[in-house]
Amino acid sequence: QVQLVESGGGLVQAGGSLRLSCAASGRTFTINAMGWFRQAPGKEREFVAAISKRDGVTSYADSVKGRFTISRDNTKNTVSLRMNSLKPEDTAVYYCTAKDGMGITTGYNYWGQGTQVTVSS
């Protein structure tokens, strides 16, 4: 099993920045990719960004391209999400996620508890 713990959420004004971090523990050697999803009130959980553990290949949702940057530190088993130019529509609970299998945008099987990001207008 893999455990994920997020940190860094909070309240920020539109146009501001936040950095989310996630630390993985447990059977981290099985992890192939890590990423972030988010869920806004009344909406389904959606993919935000992901990164391959081995080669650092990244993928982003169209809605965050150019504003968010995902990075990893394999020595510490952490993944971070730098969020710039935040918009009110970015308000959501952000979930850190990890997977064992191939690919980086779907099929995640480990989830953190979530951290709230609120962007005020």
mmCIF file of C-alpha atoms in Angstrom:
data_model
loop_
_atom_site.group_PDB
_atom_site.id
_atom_site.type_symbol
_atom_site.label_atom_id
_atom_site.label_comp_id
_atom_site.label_asym_id
_atom_site.label_seq_id
_atom_site.Cartn_x
_atom_site.Cartn_y
_atom_site.Cartn_z
ATOM 1 C CA GLN A 1 0.000 0.000 0.000
ATOM 2 C CA VAL A 2 0.936 3.617 -0.551
ATOM 3 C CA GLN A 3 -0.096 6.493 1.686
ATOM 4 C CA LEU A 4 -0.342 10.063 0.392
ATOM 5 C CA VAL A 5 -0.475 13.238 2.466
ATOM 6 C CA GLU A 6 -1.137 16.634 0.886
ATOM 7 C CA SER A 7 -0.277 20.070 2.216
ATOM 8 C CA GLY A 8 -0.340 23.660 1.036
ATOM 9 C CA GLY A 9 -3.968 24.447 0.304
ATOM 10 C CA GLY A 10 -5.638 27.654 1.426
ATOM 11 C CA LEU A 11 -7.378 30.856 0.467
ATOM 12 C CA VAL A 12 -5.912 33.140 -2.177
ATOM 13 C CA GLN A 13 -7.153 36.041 -4.265
ATOM 14 C CA ALA A 14 -7.639 35.700 -7.996
ATOM 15 C CA GLY A 15 -4.362 36.137 -9.797
ATOM 16 C CA GLY A 16 -2.404 34.806 -6.852
ATOM 17 C CA SER A 17 -0.317 31.667 -6.431
ATOM 18 C CA LEU A 18 -0.272 28.572 -4.264
ATOM 19 C CA ARG A 19 1.965 25.533 -4.043
ATOM 20 C CA LEU A 20 0.600 22.117 -3.141
ATOM 21 C CA SER A 21 2.855 19.326 -1.963
ATOM 22 C CA CYS A 22 2.281 15.625 -1.501
ATOM 23 C CA ALA A 23 4.441 13.099 0.305
ATOM 24 C CA ALA A 24 4.179 9.391 -0.430
ATOM 25 C CA SER A 25 5.065 6.641 2.034
ATOM 26 C CA GLY A 26 4.776 2.885 2.207
ATOM 27 C CA ARG A 27 5.464 0.808 -0.931
ATOM 28 C CA THR A 28 6.706 3.788 -2.903
ATOM 29 C CA PHE A 29 8.913 1.610 -5.100
ATOM 30 C CA THR A 30 5.740 0.442 -6.880
ATOM 31 C CA ILE A 31 4.741 3.955 -7.954
ATOM 32 C CA ASN A 32 4.926 4.687 -11.683
ATOM 33 C CA ALA A 33 3.289 8.098 -11.738
ATOM 34 C CA MET A 34 1.871 10.739 -9.424
ATOM 35 C CA GLY A 35 -0.587 13.497 -10.084
ATOM 36 C CA TRP A 36 -3.340 15.805 -8.969
ATOM 37 C CA PHE A 37 -7.077 15.719 -9.463
ATOM 38 C CA ARG A 38 -9.627 18.202 -8.174
ATOM 39 C CA GLN A 39 -13.307 18.241 -7.327
ATOM 40 C CA ALA A 40 -15.409 21.370 -7.133
ATOM 41 C CA PRO A 41 -18.772 21.449 -5.323
ATOM 42 C CA GLY A 42 -21.437 19.734 -7.377
ATOM 43 C CA LYS A 43 -18.971 18.555 -10.000
ATOM 44 C CA GLU A 44 -17.166 15.341 -10.769
ATOM 45 C CA ARG A 45 -13.526 14.833 -9.896
ATOM 46 C CA GLU A 46 -11.315 15.909 -12.797
ATOM 47 C CA PHE A 47 -7.730 15.407 -13.865
ATOM 48 C CA VAL A 48 -5.393 18.370 -13.309
ATOM 49 C CA ALA A 49 -1.801 17.263 -13.880
ATOM 50 C CA ALA A 50 0.459 14.239 -13.648
ATOM 51 C CA ILE A 51 4.102 13.300 -13.915
ATOM 52 C CA SER A 52 5.908 10.064 -14.659
ATOM 53 C CA LYS A 53 8.214 8.983 -11.860
ATOM 54 C CA ARG A 54 10.812 7.438 -14.149
ATOM 55 C CA ASP A 55 11.298 10.017 -16.895
ATOM 56 C CA GLY A 56 9.429 13.096 -15.728
ATOM 57 C CA VAL A 57 6.958 13.197 -18.609
ATOM 58 C CA THR A 58 4.100 15.509 -17.684
ATOM 59 C CA SER A 59 0.480 15.972 -18.694
ATOM 60 C CA TYR A 60 -1.893 18.828 -17.916
ATOM 61 C CA ALA A 61 -5.580 19.529 -18.271
ATOM 62 C CA ASP A 62 -6.224 22.200 -20.889
ATOM 63 C CA SER A 63 -7.763 24.424 -18.225
ATOM 64 C CA VAL A 64 -4.475 24.716 -16.312
ATOM 65 C CA LYS A 65 -1.851 24.608 -19.060
ATOM 66 C CA GLY A 66 0.529 27.518 -18.806
ATOM 67 C CA ARG A 67 -0.568 28.317 -15.253
ATOM 68 C CA PHE A 68 0.192 25.157 -13.253
ATOM 69 C CA THR A 69 3.477 23.276 -13.066
ATOM 70 C CA ILE A 70 3.907 19.783 -11.634
ATOM 71 C CA SER A 71 7.264 18.549 -10.393
ATOM 72 C CA ARG A 72 8.647 15.573 -8.491
ATOM 73 C CA ASP A 73 11.483 14.676 -6.171
ATOM 74 C CA ASN A 74 12.067 10.946 -6.392
ATOM 75 C CA THR A 75 14.604 11.022 -3.556
ATOM 76 C CA LYS A 76 11.925 12.282 -1.185
ATOM 77 C CA ASN A 77 8.926 10.585 -2.848
ATOM 78 C CA THR A 78 7.161 13.903 -3.205
ATOM 79 C CA VAL A 79 5.217 15.667 -5.908
ATOM 80 C CA SER A 80 4.353 19.359 -6.010
ATOM 81 C CA LEU A 81 1.921 21.504 -7.939
ATOM 82 C CA ARG A 82 2.762 25.146 -8.433
ATOM 83 C CA MET A 83 -0.395 27.081 -9.272
ATOM 84 C CA ASN A 84 -0.069 30.572 -10.717
ATOM 85 C CA SER A 85 -2.626 33.046 -12.039
ATOM 86 C CA LEU A 86 -5.332 31.350 -10.019
ATOM 87 C CA LYS A 87 -8.953 31.870 -10.995
ATOM 88 C CA PRO A 88 -12.151 31.484 -8.969
ATOM 89 C CA GLU A 89 -12.976 28.455 -11.094
ATOM 90 C CA ASP A 90 -9.870 26.746 -9.719
ATOM 91 C CA THR A 91 -11.629 26.527 -6.359
ATOM 92 C CA ALA A 92 -11.879 22.854 -5.414
ATOM 93 C CA VAL A 93 -10.591 20.128 -3.180
ATOM 94 C CA TYR A 94 -7.293 18.984 -4.674
ATOM 95 C CA TYR A 95 -6.336 15.335 -4.341
ATOM 96 C CA CYS A 96 -2.867 13.898 -4.663
ATOM 97 C CA THR A 97 -2.823 10.564 -6.422
ATOM 98 C CA ALA A 98 -0.396 7.800 -7.371
ATOM 99 C CA LYS A 99 -0.501 4.670 -9.508
ATOM 100 C CA ASP A 100 1.375 1.470 -10.128
ATOM 101 C CA GLY A 101 0.436 0.831 -13.741
ATOM 102 C CA MET A 102 1.469 2.376 -17.033
ATOM 103 C CA GLY A 103 0.238 5.717 -18.329
ATOM 104 C CA ILE A 104 -0.107 8.932 -16.382
ATOM 105 C CA THR A 105 -3.577 10.367 -16.914
ATOM 106 C CA THR A 106 -5.900 7.554 -15.795
ATOM 107 C CA GLY A 107 -6.011 4.445 -13.630
ATOM 108 C CA TYR A 108 -4.879 5.956 -10.347
ATOM 109 C CA ASN A 109 -5.282 3.632 -7.392
ATOM 110 C CA TYR A 110 -3.920 5.600 -4.425
ATOM 111 C CA TRP A 111 -5.470 8.828 -3.165
ATOM 112 C CA GLY A 112 -4.733 11.411 -0.503
ATOM 113 C CA GLN A 113 -7.345 12.923 1.758
ATOM 114 C CA GLY A 114 -7.527 16.162 -0.210
ATOM 115 C CA THR A 115 -6.683 19.779 0.487
ATOM 116 C CA GLN A 116 -8.998 22.740 -0.064
ATOM 117 C CA VAL A 117 -8.026 25.507 -2.464
ATOM 118 C CA THR A 118 -10.279 28.553 -2.491
ATOM 119 C CA VAL A 119 -9.758 31.418 -4.934
ATOM 120 C CA SER A 120 -11.687 34.584 -4.180
ATOM 121 C CA SER A 121 -12.666 37.050 -6.882
#
